[in-house]
Amino acid sequence: MPQAWNQALVRIASAKDPNALPTDDRVLFYDDRTITIYDKFAKAQYHFLVLPRIPFKLADGREKGNPTQAPPALSATNGKLTLGATSSNVVPASHLRNISALMTSPYVTEVLAAVREASDRVLDHIRDDMQRNYGVTWSIDRAFHAVPSMEHLHLHVASMDLVSARLKHKKHYLSFVPTVDFAQRLDDVDKMVTAGKQALPKSERAYENLLNGPLISHHTGQRFKFFPELKAHLESHWRDTVLAQGRPESHPTSTRSKRAASNGAGEHAAHRRKVECHQLESTAGPNAAESDTDEEPALPLR
DNA sequence: GTTCTAGAAC
DNA sequence: GTTCTAGAAC
């Protein structure tokens, strides 16, 4: 079975019972239409993947008579899409291969809404954990890779420290930073879909070429000649600018939560940290304004 | 996608 | 010496 590696997410998304998946797959949580897993090769301190499940069931009544979107006669845009759901109320798996396929699907809005809803929970989970373990929260992005390697649609939900031993190559960094167009952020994809776009604006080739671009810090705009230098910068930035805002005793390498649970002494510190965190986000560098837009109100979905 | 390896380039 | 690039993986 050659090339089994790129089918791993198809296997996970197809699980009838997510609890029965191998423990190696690390499910965070799931609902009727999505499964969220830990990224096996996390490129940041927090890195999850939200997958639409196979089969992806449409809401009751969606397949007939719902006037918000015309039912598909046949969606033959690329020859790979199967016939529309005329006899079953599920989204064909071919529509869920990647973000480009999904954008041509008549079910794009419904799938994106389910993925967004699950990813909202992931954001809550991450922020809770950040607060508990570090006493501070920092930027998290939600994005699809424009040209993914793994088959089956997966939304990356990752903290933008990008500090991880698994971040080993330049292209890893460039595929996640909000300042490079390779990462197609959920809010932007929603806007494109709302505007009626059925494809990403650039060619596959153009997106791949972005991964050969210069190494520029999304924190400071500083340019680096070698990847190891950028990696050192990411690590020191996270330690000095983010973790320094949290409680010192809550660093995960030290015994944590002992003092935090003891009394209310942390309340002042918590207030201070929140203020400083906002300052941090607004002064984090020239690209800060673009690096944390997950908080804007969701587009009307349905 | 990852690991491993070899040789080029710096 | 370190980093980058490219190819193989049964």
XYZ file of C-alpha atoms (C1' of nucleotides) in Angstrom:
322
model
C 0.000 0.000 0.000
C 2.179 2.803 -1.245
C 1.682 6.352 -0.022
C -0.345 5.337 2.981
C 1.037 8.279 4.915
C -1.083 10.855 3.147
C -4.244 8.867 3.867
C -3.874 9.023 7.632
C -6.411 11.813 8.028
C -8.916 10.046 5.791
C -8.701 7.056 8.084
C -9.226 9.189 11.186
C -12.053 11.217 9.659
C -13.785 7.986 8.652
C -13.819 6.507 12.146
C -17.303 5.419 13.138
C -16.342 5.641 16.781
C -13.574 8.184 17.456
C -13.028 6.615 20.872
C -11.989 3.405 19.142
C -9.173 5.075 17.216
C -5.613 4.074 18.137
C -4.364 6.088 21.083
C -1.562 7.247 18.806
C -4.087 9.434 16.993
C -4.672 11.606 20.064
C -8.257 12.780 19.698
C -8.936 16.031 21.576
C -12.682 15.903 21.116
C -15.332 15.279 18.495
C -18.941 15.918 17.616
C -21.394 14.616 15.017
C -19.604 16.284 12.137
C -16.000 16.931 13.187
C -13.045 15.290 14.894
C -10.230 17.320 16.414
C -6.854 15.672 16.882
C -3.466 16.722 18.148
C -1.153 17.292 15.210
C 1.274 14.405 15.360
C 4.139 16.718 14.409
C 3.104 19.898 16.187
C 4.836 22.972 14.796
C 3.930 25.115 17.812
C 3.251 24.798 21.522
C -0.398 24.189 20.638
C -1.275 22.612 17.315
C -4.515 20.806 16.538
C -6.286 19.683 13.385
C -10.044 19.952 12.943
C -11.382 17.414 10.433
C -14.881 17.160 8.988
C -16.044 13.604 9.503
C -16.729 11.056 6.769
C -19.593 10.775 6.161
C -20.428 14.411 6.771
C -24.153 14.482 7.362
C -26.127 17.468 6.217
C -28.640 19.056 8.527
C -32.155 17.609 8.334
C -34.049 18.920 5.367
C -30.921 20.364 3.890
C -30.935 18.072 0.881
C -34.296 19.131 -0.406
C -36.276 22.284 -0.349
C -33.741 24.407 1.518
C -33.814 27.644 -0.406
C -30.514 29.075 0.821
C -28.600 27.146 -1.785
C -29.689 25.373 -4.901
C -29.218 21.636 -4.674
C -26.480 20.371 -6.969
C -27.523 18.819 -10.235
C -24.045 17.609 -10.857
C -20.937 19.304 -9.658
C -18.583 18.418 -12.434
C -16.129 21.245 -12.047
C -13.042 19.081 -11.971
C -14.318 15.678 -12.902
C -13.407 14.365 -9.485
C -16.488 15.424 -7.669
C -19.165 12.814 -7.553
C -22.754 13.452 -8.376
C -24.596 15.677 -6.013
C -26.402 14.307 -3.028
C -29.588 13.390 -4.742
C -30.156 10.146 -2.906
C -28.334 10.656 0.390
C -27.944 13.578 2.710
C -24.196 13.487 3.089
C -21.427 15.563 1.552
C -19.441 13.372 -0.835
C -15.976 12.688 0.531
C -14.477 14.021 -2.686
C -15.716 17.475 -1.712
C -13.655 17.176 1.472
C -10.296 16.351 -0.098
C -8.882 19.829 0.492
C -9.886 23.464 0.685
C -9.835 23.915 -3.092
C -12.240 21.036 -3.647
C -14.471 22.294 -0.865
C -14.670 25.762 -2.389
C -16.270 24.261 -5.499
C -18.787 22.317 -3.444
C -22.378 23.452 -2.937
C -21.932 22.390 0.679
C -18.965 24.622 1.406
C -20.831 26.950 3.750
C -22.226 24.160 5.868
C -18.894 22.353 6.156
C -17.007 25.522 7.041
C -19.605 26.390 9.666
C -19.192 23.014 11.353
C -15.416 23.300 11.260
C -15.581 26.816 12.659
C -17.856 25.763 15.476
C -15.495 22.976 16.497
C -12.476 25.245 16.185
C -14.139 27.749 18.521
C -14.044 25.031 21.148
C -10.424 24.340 20.329
C -9.593 28.013 20.863
C -11.283 27.895 24.249
C -9.401 24.761 25.146
C -6.056 26.235 24.144
C -6.616 29.527 25.952
C -7.688 27.704 29.098
C -4.575 25.589 28.971
C -2.334 28.582 28.279
C -3.796 30.403 31.228
C -3.502 27.401 33.495
C 0.030 26.448 32.529
C 1.614 29.806 31.750
C -0.652 32.414 33.284
C -0.929 34.229 29.970
C -2.522 33.728 26.571
C -1.106 34.559 23.176
C -2.012 34.536 19.515
C -3.658 31.503 17.899
C -4.404 31.146 14.197
C -6.865 28.997 12.294
C -5.862 28.220 8.726
C -5.921 25.752 5.861
C -2.729 25.154 3.908
C -3.268 26.315 0.336
C -1.478 23.189 -0.938
C -1.676 20.465 1.697
C 0.324 17.252 1.586
C -2.096 15.175 3.576
C -5.342 14.193 1.979
C -8.635 15.237 3.589
C -9.568 18.733 4.647
C -7.889 19.793 7.879
C -7.999 23.133 9.627
C -4.810 23.918 11.518
C -5.396 25.542 14.898
C -1.974 26.562 16.148
C -0.458 29.012 18.568
C 1.704 31.525 16.783
C 4.762 31.081 18.946
C 5.832 28.494 16.372
C 8.194 27.098 18.950
C 8.592 23.344 18.514
C 11.285 20.780 17.946
C 9.181 19.628 14.997
C 9.562 22.976 13.256
C 12.629 21.810 11.374
C 12.558 23.441 7.970
C 12.112 26.832 6.433
C 9.018 25.684 4.611
C 7.476 24.624 7.911
C 7.727 28.161 9.188
C 6.551 29.774 5.972
C 3.548 27.469 5.729
C 2.160 28.709 9.050
C 3.042 32.375 9.471
C 0.144 34.759 8.940
C 2.429 37.066 6.959
C 2.790 34.537 4.133
C -0.192 33.726 1.950
C 0.304 29.957 2.096
C -1.760 29.668 5.255
C -5.327 30.450 4.209
C -6.987 31.664 7.337
C -10.487 30.553 8.169
C -11.908 34.078 8.297
C -10.453 34.874 4.884
C -11.777 31.668 3.328
C -15.217 32.475 4.725
C -15.053 35.901 3.136
C -14.044 34.444 -0.207
C -16.903 31.954 -0.091
C -19.386 34.630 0.918
C -18.162 36.678 -2.036
C -18.914 33.729 -4.308
C -15.322 32.733 -5.035
C -14.917 29.069 -5.963
C -11.131 28.933 -5.983
C -8.166 30.393 -4.164
C -6.743 33.431 -5.934
C -3.331 31.970 -6.786
C -2.198 28.879 -8.640
C -0.883 25.833 -6.836
C 2.534 26.652 -8.241
C 2.377 30.194 -6.920
C 1.508 28.985 -3.427
C 4.330 26.441 -3.449
C 6.752 29.152 -4.501
C 5.841 31.136 -1.402
C 7.633 28.474 0.629
C 10.900 29.527 -1.012
C 10.512 33.108 0.138
C 12.638 35.016 2.641
C 12.697 34.247 6.348
C 11.006 37.220 7.984
C 9.867 37.189 11.596
C 6.128 37.642 11.976
C 6.895 39.159 15.378
C 9.374 41.892 14.482
C 9.731 41.959 10.702
C 13.396 41.097 11.126
C 14.965 39.145 8.285
C 17.123 36.078 8.843
C 19.574 34.464 6.494
C 19.529 31.029 8.061
C 16.662 29.031 9.428
C 18.412 28.125 12.705
C 18.762 31.838 13.426
C 15.043 32.358 12.943
C 14.336 29.380 15.183
C 16.464 30.869 17.950
C 14.621 34.162 17.490
C 11.222 32.461 17.781
C 12.264 30.694 20.951
C 13.725 33.756 22.635
C 10.766 35.882 21.589
C 8.344 33.406 23.090
C 10.339 33.111 26.289
C 11.069 36.811 26.757
C 7.989 38.494 25.347
C 5.198 36.005 26.019
C 6.168 33.797 28.928
C 7.659 36.761 30.771
C 4.086 38.084 31.068
C 2.914 35.012 32.929
C 3.532 33.948 36.453
C 7.120 32.885 36.844
C 6.242 29.921 39.036
C 3.936 28.482 36.399
C 6.537 27.499 33.874
C 5.801 23.902 32.877
C 9.313 22.730 33.679
C 8.792 23.694 37.291
C 6.230 22.291 39.675
C 3.104 24.158 38.765
C -0.365 24.917 40.052
C 0.729 24.434 43.630
C 0.589 28.070 44.564
C -2.073 29.011 42.057
C -4.563 26.716 43.743
C -3.712 27.787 47.277
C -5.452 31.159 47.603
C -6.614 34.254 45.784
C -3.197 35.850 45.635
C -3.075 35.425 41.925
C -5.900 37.797 41.217
C -3.852 40.957 40.967
C -1.326 39.203 38.862
C -4.068 37.888 36.602
C -5.387 41.379 36.009
C -1.917 42.722 35.300
C -1.240 39.927 32.873
C -4.406 40.578 30.936
C -3.515 44.223 30.488
C 0.002 43.432 29.446
C -1.220 40.785 27.095
C -3.282 43.339 25.213
C -0.307 45.640 25.115
C 1.763 42.804 23.802
C -0.618 42.113 20.987
C -0.724 45.725 19.906
C 3.003 46.281 20.030
C 4.292 42.929 18.883
C 5.661 44.303 15.638
C 4.704 45.606 12.225
C 2.644 42.547 11.461
C 0.859 42.279 14.749
C -2.386 43.671 13.402
C -2.620 40.839 10.909
C -1.461 38.153 13.243
C -4.446 37.904 15.507
C -7.755 38.449 13.824
C -9.466 35.344 15.096
C -11.483 37.484 17.451
C -13.547 39.250 14.859
C -17.229 38.345 14.768
C -18.029 35.332 12.666
C -19.640 35.927 9.340
C -23.296 35.006 9.064
C -23.232 31.273 8.578
C -25.892 28.936 7.361
C 3.628 14.516 5.839
C 8.522 12.289 8.013
C 13.251 10.218 8.332
C 17.551 9.399 6.340
C 21.423 10.257 3.334
C 24.784 12.465 0.291
C 26.904 16.142 -1.823
C 26.876 21.070 -2.989
C 27.152 25.647 -1.348
C 28.253 28.933 1.892
C 31.567 23.081 10.163
C 27.007 24.415 9.188
C 23.268 24.905 6.117
C 20.754 23.872 1.977
C 18.851 20.839 -1.496
C 17.236 16.731 -3.520
C 15.885 12.031 -3.706
C 14.452 7.452 -1.756
C 11.384 5.144 1.155
C 8.768 -1.877 -1.035
